[in-house]
mmCIF file of C-alpha atoms in Angstrom:
data_model
loop_
_atom_site.group_PDB
_atom_site.id
_atom_site.type_symbol
_atom_site.label_atom_id
_atom_site.label_comp_id
_atom_site.label_asym_id
_atom_site.label_seq_id
_atom_site.Cartn_x
_atom_site.Cartn_y
_atom_site.Cartn_z
ATOM 1 C CA MET A 559 -76.203 -4.571 -10.434
ATOM 2 C CA LYS A 560 -74.289 -1.806 -9.121
ATOM 3 C CA LEU A 561 -72.896 -1.622 -5.575
ATOM 4 C CA LEU A 562 -71.205 1.529 -4.007
ATOM 5 C CA THR A 563 -69.368 1.927 -0.823
ATOM 6 C CA LEU A 564 -68.186 5.141 0.685
ATOM 7 C CA ASN A 565 -66.925 6.225 4.089
ATOM 8 C CA THR A 566 -68.697 9.631 4.031
ATOM 9 C CA HIS A 567 -67.086 11.525 6.987
ATOM 10 C CA SER A 568 -70.562 13.302 6.700
ATOM 11 C CA LEU A 569 -70.936 16.441 8.830
ATOM 12 C CA LEU A 570 -67.306 16.490 9.738
ATOM 13 C CA GLU A 571 -66.475 17.575 6.161
ATOM 14 C CA GLU A 572 -65.742 21.258 5.401
ATOM 15 C CA ASN A 573 -68.300 22.582 2.918
ATOM 16 C CA TYR A 574 -70.561 19.690 3.802
ATOM 17 C CA GLN A 575 -73.697 20.971 2.195
ATOM 18 C CA GLN A 576 -71.929 21.493 -1.137
ATOM 19 C CA LYS A 577 -70.227 17.977 -0.917
ATOM 20 C CA ARG A 578 -73.574 16.291 -0.152
ATOM 21 C CA GLU A 579 -75.052 17.852 -3.230
ATOM 22 C CA GLN A 580 -72.182 16.686 -5.266
ATOM 23 C CA PHE A 581 -72.716 13.172 -3.808
ATOM 24 C CA ILE A 582 -76.432 13.332 -4.860
ATOM 25 C CA GLU A 583 -75.518 14.289 -8.412
ATOM 26 C CA THR A 584 -73.235 11.326 -8.771
ATOM 27 C CA ILE A 585 -75.842 8.967 -7.342
ATOM 28 C CA LEU A 586 -78.466 10.390 -9.896
ATOM 29 C CA LYS A 587 -76.097 9.672 -12.652
ATOM 30 C CA GLU A 588 -74.870 6.167 -11.578
ATOM 31 C CA GLN A 589 -77.999 5.074 -9.766
ATOM 32 C CA PRO A 590 -76.321 2.259 -7.837
ATOM 33 C CA ASP A 591 -78.657 -0.519 -6.754
ATOM 34 C CA ILE A 592 -77.012 -0.694 -3.219
ATOM 35 C CA ILE A 593 -75.197 2.148 -1.338
ATOM 36 C CA ALA A 594 -73.268 1.209 1.649
ATOM 37 C CA MET A 595 -72.113 4.095 3.838
ATOM 38 C CA GLN A 596 -69.870 4.400 6.941
ATOM 39 C CA GLU A 597 -69.348 7.310 9.388
ATOM 40 C CA VAL A 598 -72.793 8.445 8.894
ATOM 41 C CA ASN A 599 -73.472 10.932 11.581
ATOM 42 C CA GLN A 600 -75.963 13.463 13.152
ATOM 43 C CA ARG A 601 -75.369 16.066 15.765
ATOM 44 C CA ARG A 602 -76.580 14.766 19.124
ATOM 45 C CA ASP A 603 -78.325 18.074 20.039
ATOM 46 C CA ALA A 604 -80.412 18.237 16.652
ATOM 47 C CA ASN A 605 -84.063 17.792 16.735
ATOM 48 C CA LEU A 606 -85.505 14.442 16.636
ATOM 49 C CA VAL A 607 -87.571 13.083 13.682
ATOM 50 C CA PRO A 608 -90.337 10.504 14.427
ATOM 51 C CA LEU A 609 -89.405 7.183 12.869
ATOM 52 C CA LYS A 610 -93.011 6.550 11.848
ATOM 53 C CA GLY A 611 -92.762 9.540 9.560
ATOM 54 C CA LEU A 612 -89.749 8.596 7.737
ATOM 55 C CA THR A 613 -90.257 7.757 4.131
ATOM 56 C CA ASN A 614 -89.036 4.268 3.024
ATOM 57 C CA PHE A 615 -87.234 3.830 6.246
ATOM 58 C CA ALA A 616 -86.611 0.195 7.401
ATOM 59 C CA GLY A 617 -85.868 -0.072 11.127
ATOM 60 C CA CYS A 618 -83.849 -2.804 12.763
ATOM 61 C CA SER A 619 -85.600 -5.146 15.130
ATOM 62 C CA CYS A 620 -82.704 -5.996 17.345
ATOM 63 C CA GLU A 621 -83.502 -5.669 21.042
ATOM 64 C CA TYR A 622 -80.532 -3.615 21.898
ATOM 65 C CA GLU A 623 -80.911 -1.186 18.968
ATOM 66 C CA LYS A 624 -82.148 2.191 20.003
ATOM 67 C CA VAL A 625 -82.381 4.251 16.853
ATOM 68 C CA GLU A 626 -83.042 7.970 17.074
ATOM 69 C CA VAL A 627 -82.921 9.959 13.763
ATOM 70 C CA ARG A 628 -82.333 13.612 13.916
ATOM 71 C CA GLU A 629 -83.107 16.345 11.367
ATOM 72 C CA ASP A 630 -79.530 16.761 10.100
ATOM 73 C CA ASN A 631 -78.793 12.929 9.987
ATOM 74 C CA HIS A 632 -76.746 12.495 6.863
ATOM 75 C CA ALA A 633 -78.656 9.361 5.712
ATOM 76 C CA LEU A 634 -81.945 11.093 6.147
ATOM 77 C CA GLN A 635 -80.970 14.190 4.294
ATOM 78 C CA THR A 636 -79.527 12.052 1.435
ATOM 79 C CA ALA A 637 -82.708 10.044 1.181
ATOM 80 C CA LEU A 638 -84.938 13.049 1.069
ATOM 81 C CA SER A 639 -82.767 14.704 -1.610
ATOM 82 C CA LEU A 640 -82.798 11.584 -3.718
ATOM 83 C CA CYS A 641 -86.528 11.200 -3.344
ATOM 84 C CA ASN A 642 -87.044 14.909 -4.193
ATOM 85 C CA ALA A 643 -84.919 14.322 -7.402
ATOM 86 C CA GLY A 644 -87.173 11.403 -8.439
ATOM 87 C CA LEU A 645 -84.883 8.547 -7.241
ATOM 88 C CA ALA A 646 -86.420 6.845 -4.213
ATOM 89 C CA TYR A 647 -84.429 4.470 -2.127
ATOM 90 C CA SER A 648 -85.338 2.171 0.794
ATOM 91 C CA TRP A 649 -82.811 2.805 3.468
ATOM 92 C CA THR A 650 -81.842 2.057 7.054
ATOM 93 C CA TRP A 651 -79.403 3.624 9.556
ATOM 94 C CA ILE A 652 -78.128 2.745 13.051
ATOM 95 C CA PRO A 653 -75.823 4.517 15.509
ATOM 96 C CA ALA A 654 -72.748 2.740 16.603
ATOM 97 C CA LYS A 655 -70.852 5.215 18.900
ATOM 98 C CA ILE A 656 -70.248 8.792 19.753
ATOM 99 C CA GLY A 657 -67.963 10.555 17.258
ATOM 100 C CA TYR A 658 -65.847 13.527 18.195
ATOM 101 C CA GLU A 659 -68.003 13.954 21.288
ATOM 102 C CA VAL A 660 -70.920 15.715 19.531
ATOM 103 C CA TYR A 661 -72.107 13.208 16.885
ATOM 104 C CA ASP A 662 -74.020 9.944 16.808
ATOM 105 C CA GLU A 663 -71.982 8.069 14.337
ATOM 106 C CA GLY A 664 -73.292 5.090 12.494
ATOM 107 C CA LEU A 665 -73.835 3.083 9.443
ATOM 108 C CA ALA A 666 -76.360 3.214 6.561
ATOM 109 C CA VAL A 667 -77.521 1.051 3.697
ATOM 110 C CA PHE A 668 -79.607 2.268 0.704
ATOM 111 C CA CYS A 669 -81.524 -0.017 -1.695
ATOM 112 C CA ARG A 670 -83.400 0.602 -4.977
ATOM 113 C CA LYS A 671 -85.743 -2.246 -4.107
ATOM 114 C CA GLU A 672 -87.732 -3.048 -0.906
ATOM 115 C CA ILE A 673 -85.713 -3.980 2.113
ATOM 116 C CA LEU A 674 -87.037 -7.322 3.462
ATOM 117 C CA LYS A 675 -84.934 -7.644 6.594
ATOM 118 C CA VAL A 676 -82.516 -5.514 8.492
ATOM 119 C CA ASP A 677 -79.597 -7.075 10.696
ATOM 120 C CA SER A 678 -77.210 -5.577 12.975
ATOM 121 C CA PHE A 679 -74.709 -6.810 15.497
ATOM 122 C CA PHE A 680 -71.599 -5.868 17.357
ATOM 123 C CA ILE A 681 -68.164 -7.240 16.017
ATOM 124 C CA SER A 682 -65.990 -5.514 18.679
ATOM 125 C CA LYS A 683 -65.559 -6.714 22.254
ATOM 126 C CA CYS A 684 -66.443 -3.199 23.436
ATOM 127 C CA ARG A 685 -70.032 -2.279 23.450
ATOM 128 C CA ASP A 686 -69.730 1.080 25.148
ATOM 129 C CA TYR A 687 -71.471 3.660 23.089
ATOM 130 C CA HIS A 688 -69.118 6.233 24.389
ATOM 131 C CA ASN A 689 -66.029 4.330 23.364
ATOM 132 C CA TRP A 690 -64.798 5.304 19.794
ATOM 133 C CA LYS A 691 -63.538 1.751 19.225
ATOM 134 C CA THR A 692 -67.050 0.202 19.409
ATOM 135 C CA ARG A 693 -67.814 -1.490 16.174
ATOM 136 C CA LYS A 694 -71.114 -2.712 14.587
ATOM 137 C CA VAL A 695 -72.155 -3.912 11.131
ATOM 138 C CA LEU A 696 -75.385 -3.222 9.470
ATOM 139 C CA GLY A 697 -76.912 -5.505 6.755
ATOM 140 C CA ILE A 698 -80.168 -5.794 4.666
ATOM 141 C CA GLN A 699 -81.815 -8.560 2.768
ATOM 142 C CA THR A 700 -83.204 -7.758 -0.584
ATOM 143 C CA GLU A 701 -86.064 -9.112 -2.702
ATOM 144 C CA ASP A 702 -83.745 -11.759 -4.159
ATOM 145 C CA LYS A 703 -82.780 -12.880 -0.732
ATOM 146 C CA GLU A 704 -79.049 -11.625 -1.032
ATOM 147 C CA TRP A 705 -77.469 -9.959 1.989
ATOM 148 C CA PHE A 706 -75.589 -6.710 1.848
ATOM 149 C CA TYR A 707 -73.656 -5.391 4.818
ATOM 150 C CA THR A 708 -71.887 -2.105 5.485
ATOM 151 C CA VAL A 709 -68.724 -2.593 7.467
ATOM 152 C CA HIS A 710 -66.349 -0.375 9.333
ATOM 153 C CA MET A 711 -63.565 -2.177 11.150
ATOM 154 C CA GLY A 712 -60.670 -1.481 13.345
ATOM 155 C CA TRP A 713 -56.808 -1.949 12.786
ATOM 156 C CA TRP A 714 -54.789 -4.941 12.506
ATOM 157 C CA LYS A 715 -52.333 -4.050 15.377
ATOM 158 C CA ASP A 716 -54.818 -2.554 17.747
ATOM 159 C CA GLU A 717 -54.001 -4.203 21.154
ATOM 160 C CA GLU A 718 -57.529 -3.525 22.614
ATOM 161 C CA GLU A 719 -59.590 -4.274 19.615
ATOM 162 C CA PRO A 720 -57.542 -6.245 17.020
ATOM 163 C CA PHE A 721 -58.957 -6.621 13.570
ATOM 164 C CA GLU A 722 -58.401 -10.403 13.697
ATOM 165 C CA LEU A 723 -61.079 -10.818 16.494
ATOM 166 C CA GLN A 724 -63.449 -8.490 14.905
ATOM 167 C CA TRP A 725 -63.193 -10.324 11.620
ATOM 168 C CA ASP A 726 -63.650 -13.662 13.284
ATOM 169 C CA CYS A 727 -66.788 -12.517 14.973
ATOM 170 C CA LEU A 728 -68.193 -11.051 11.626
ATOM 171 C CA ASN A 729 -67.240 -14.088 9.660
ATOM 172 C CA HIS A 730 -68.602 -16.491 12.189
ATOM 173 C CA ALA A 731 -71.917 -14.590 12.470
ATOM 174 C CA LEU A 732 -72.485 -14.891 8.798
ATOM 175 C CA GLN A 733 -71.818 -18.775 8.426
ATOM 176 C CA THR A 734 -75.476 -19.712 8.048
ATOM 177 C CA LYS A 735 -76.302 -16.790 5.542
ATOM 178 C CA LYS A 736 -73.213 -17.789 3.503
ATOM 179 C CA LYS A 737 -74.414 -21.267 3.125
ATOM 180 C CA GLU A 738 -77.960 -20.121 2.114
ATOM 181 C CA THR A 739 -77.314 -17.245 -0.185
ATOM 182 C CA THR A 740 -74.967 -14.659 -1.550
ATOM 183 C CA VAL A 741 -73.451 -12.196 1.047
ATOM 184 C CA TRP A 742 -71.783 -9.005 0.111
ATOM 185 C CA LEU A 743 -69.530 -7.010 2.572
ATOM 186 C CA LEU A 744 -68.970 -3.389 1.598
ATOM 187 C CA GLY A 745 -66.956 -0.694 3.565
ATOM 188 C CA ASP A 746 -63.949 0.686 5.153
ATOM 189 C CA PHE A 747 -61.948 -2.414 6.461
ATOM 190 C CA ASN A 748 -58.962 -0.362 7.474
ATOM 191 C CA SER A 749 -56.998 -3.200 5.766
ATOM 192 C CA PRO A 750 -54.664 -2.244 2.923
ATOM 193 C CA ALA A 751 -54.663 -4.693 0.033
ATOM 194 C CA GLU A 752 -50.921 -3.736 -0.200
ATOM 195 C CA PHE A 753 -49.931 -5.033 3.260
ATOM 196 C CA ARG A 754 -49.175 -8.738 3.363
ATOM 197 C CA GLY A 755 -49.872 -10.914 6.287
ATOM 198 C CA GLN A 756 -52.501 -8.577 7.663
ATOM 199 C CA GLY A 757 -56.346 -7.843 7.549
ATOM 200 C CA TYR A 758 -56.702 -8.139 3.750
ATOM 201 C CA ASP A 759 -54.935 -11.498 3.479
ATOM 202 C CA TYR A 760 -56.858 -12.736 6.598
ATOM 203 C CA ILE A 761 -60.180 -11.972 4.763
ATOM 204 C CA ILE A 762 -59.123 -13.630 1.526
ATOM 205 C CA ASN A 763 -57.757 -16.721 3.456
ATOM 206 C CA SER A 764 -61.174 -16.930 5.109
ATOM 207 C CA GLY A 765 -62.655 -17.762 1.811
ATOM 208 C CA TRP A 766 -64.054 -14.388 0.701
ATOM 209 C CA PHE A 767 -63.557 -12.920 -2.865
ATOM 210 C CA ASP A 768 -62.295 -9.299 -3.552
ATOM 211 C CA THR A 769 -64.525 -8.024 -6.296
ATOM 212 C CA TYR A 770 -61.693 -5.618 -7.343
ATOM 213 C CA GLN A 771 -59.597 -8.630 -8.269
ATOM 214 C CA LEU A 772 -62.520 -10.436 -10.059
ATOM 215 C CA ALA A 773 -63.257 -7.236 -12.098
ATOM 216 C CA VAL A 774 -62.666 -7.510 -15.882
ATOM 217 C CA GLN A 775 -62.242 -3.696 -16.000
ATOM 218 C CA LYS A 776 -60.564 -1.843 -13.182
ATOM 219 C CA ASP A 777 -58.789 1.348 -12.290
ATOM 220 C CA HIS A 778 -56.001 2.152 -9.753
ATOM 221 C CA GLY A 779 -58.261 1.149 -6.890
ATOM 222 C CA ILE A 780 -56.705 3.541 -4.402
ATOM 223 C CA THR A 781 -59.403 4.767 -1.852
ATOM 224 C CA VAL A 782 -57.184 6.882 0.492
ATOM 225 C CA GLU A 783 -54.286 9.238 -0.090
ATOM 226 C CA GLY A 784 -52.374 11.281 2.334
ATOM 227 C CA SER A 785 -52.603 11.406 6.184
ATOM 228 C CA ILE A 786 -56.048 10.672 7.567
ATOM 229 C CA ASP A 787 -57.337 9.623 10.923
ATOM 230 C CA GLY A 788 -55.924 6.321 11.923
ATOM 231 C CA TRP A 789 -53.276 6.385 9.130
ATOM 232 C CA HIS A 790 -51.062 9.401 10.127
ATOM 233 C CA SER A 791 -48.006 7.688 8.592
ATOM 234 C CA LEU A 792 -49.746 7.344 5.174
ATOM 235 C CA GLU A 793 -47.748 10.245 3.774
ATOM 236 C CA LYS A 794 -44.967 7.824 3.282
ATOM 237 C CA LEU A 795 -47.039 5.987 0.792
ATOM 238 C CA GLU A 796 -48.672 7.006 -2.502
ATOM 239 C CA GLY A 797 -52.049 5.754 -1.230
ATOM 240 C CA MET A 798 -53.829 2.531 -0.148
ATOM 241 C CA ARG A 799 -56.757 0.484 -1.103
ATOM 242 C CA ILE A 800 -58.472 -0.017 2.179
ATOM 243 C CA ASP A 801 -62.174 0.348 1.175
ATOM 244 C CA HIS A 802 -63.345 -3.036 -0.312
ATOM 245 C CA ILE A 803 -66.243 -4.848 -1.461
ATOM 246 C CA PHE A 804 -66.055 -8.644 -0.768
ATOM 247 C CA CYS A 805 -68.416 -11.520 -1.722
ATOM 248 C CA ASN A 806 -68.714 -15.015 -0.444
ATOM 249 C CA LYS A 807 -68.924 -16.194 -4.018
ATOM 250 C CA SER A 808 -66.704 -15.789 -7.051
ATOM 251 C CA LYS A 809 -69.111 -13.544 -9.086
ATOM 252 C CA LYS A 810 -68.657 -12.200 -12.478
ATOM 253 C CA ILE A 811 -67.787 -8.546 -12.071
ATOM 254 C CA LYS A 812 -67.745 -6.277 -15.106
ATOM 255 C CA SER A 813 -65.951 -3.256 -13.611
ATOM 256 C CA SER A 814 -64.505 -1.831 -10.298
ATOM 257 C CA ASN A 815 -63.889 1.860 -10.201
ATOM 258 C CA VAL A 816 -62.952 4.621 -7.653
ATOM 259 C CA LEU A 817 -65.296 7.557 -7.370
ATOM 260 C CA PHE A 818 -64.911 10.917 -5.596
ATOM 261 C CA ASP A 819 -61.177 10.868 -5.900
ATOM 262 C CA GLY A 820 -60.925 14.441 -7.415
ATOM 263 C CA ARG A 821 -60.576 13.160 -11.066
ATOM 264 C CA LYS A 822 -64.106 12.623 -12.601
ATOM 265 C CA GLU A 823 -65.969 13.456 -9.365
ATOM 266 C CA PRO A 824 -64.963 15.946 -6.696
ATOM 267 C CA LYS A 825 -63.438 14.705 -3.332
ATOM 268 C CA ILE A 826 -66.203 14.729 -0.822
ATOM 269 C CA SER A 827 -64.579 12.801 2.018
ATOM 270 C CA ASP A 828 -61.188 11.752 3.264
ATOM 271 C CA HIS A 829 -61.967 8.353 1.630
ATOM 272 C CA PHE A 830 -62.902 7.700 -2.011
ATOM 273 C CA GLY A 831 -65.843 5.621 -2.897
ATOM 274 C CA VAL A 832 -65.890 2.129 -4.730
ATOM 275 C CA LEU A 833 -68.407 1.308 -7.323
ATOM 276 C CA ILE A 834 -68.652 -2.033 -8.936
ATOM 277 C CA GLU A 835 -70.941 -3.442 -11.530
ATOM 278 C CA THR A 836 -71.780 -7.200 -11.681
ATOM 279 C CA ALA A 837 -72.224 -9.021 -15.107
ATOM 280 C CA THR A 838 -75.748 -10.087 -14.306
ATOM 281 C CA SER A 839 -78.319 -9.076 -11.921
ATOM 282 C CA SER A 840 -81.820 -9.900 -10.615
ATOM 283 C CA TYR A 841 -82.401 -6.210 -10.396
ATOM 284 C CA GLU A 842 -82.413 -5.973 -14.322
ATOM 285 C CA ASN A 843 -85.747 -5.235 -15.659
#
């Protein structure tokens, strides 16, 4: 089984169309079983698309969840391009907040198999759609009953929305699922593995396993370089590993590799992607 996570930056990227096509090319090559994406946006003034007409779209049944998918939605356009290329994914998307005043910004998950259930909930104290610090997570349950959540968290030292409280909310909400099955968390945790005594250590000390550390074969692991939003002092460092894939169980991981870092694949976002491959999978034919 292959799992991929990427903070896409989506429509905010210069040369967006070209970068989306480059993303599609890599997906067609690697064919991940699960794709978790963050910062998946759409312009708020773009035309709406009827949900009933969306191919392989799985909506969230949460009462508070109002989903409006628009024509330029990054997840929608990605799903259509993949389907037209002969690689159909089941997928889901939710908005979480307004981004840069003109976007609905949210989360998306793609799956090679059927999506059985969709789950979404807030992990931030703030639930104001107009507040950029509002945070949700989005998860899907697959045919083998495992759960896969895409996550985009805040910062450790944020006085209004500290990472610690967001993680406690997320971890507590998943307690029942963790006891029943395997749960995977994929995303931008804004928690550098290089910083001791902060978010990364807090996650590990909560009993979760870092698939990068479990991997038999791994590369440098760096997922951000230079100064990006939220990390303007990063130029003082060579880079950080802040995008992670965690699991509630110590799984056998064959490999963990960075994608879209400008080496094998072009850079398509201010974050790089992380692709892991497990040793065994119920997805195998």
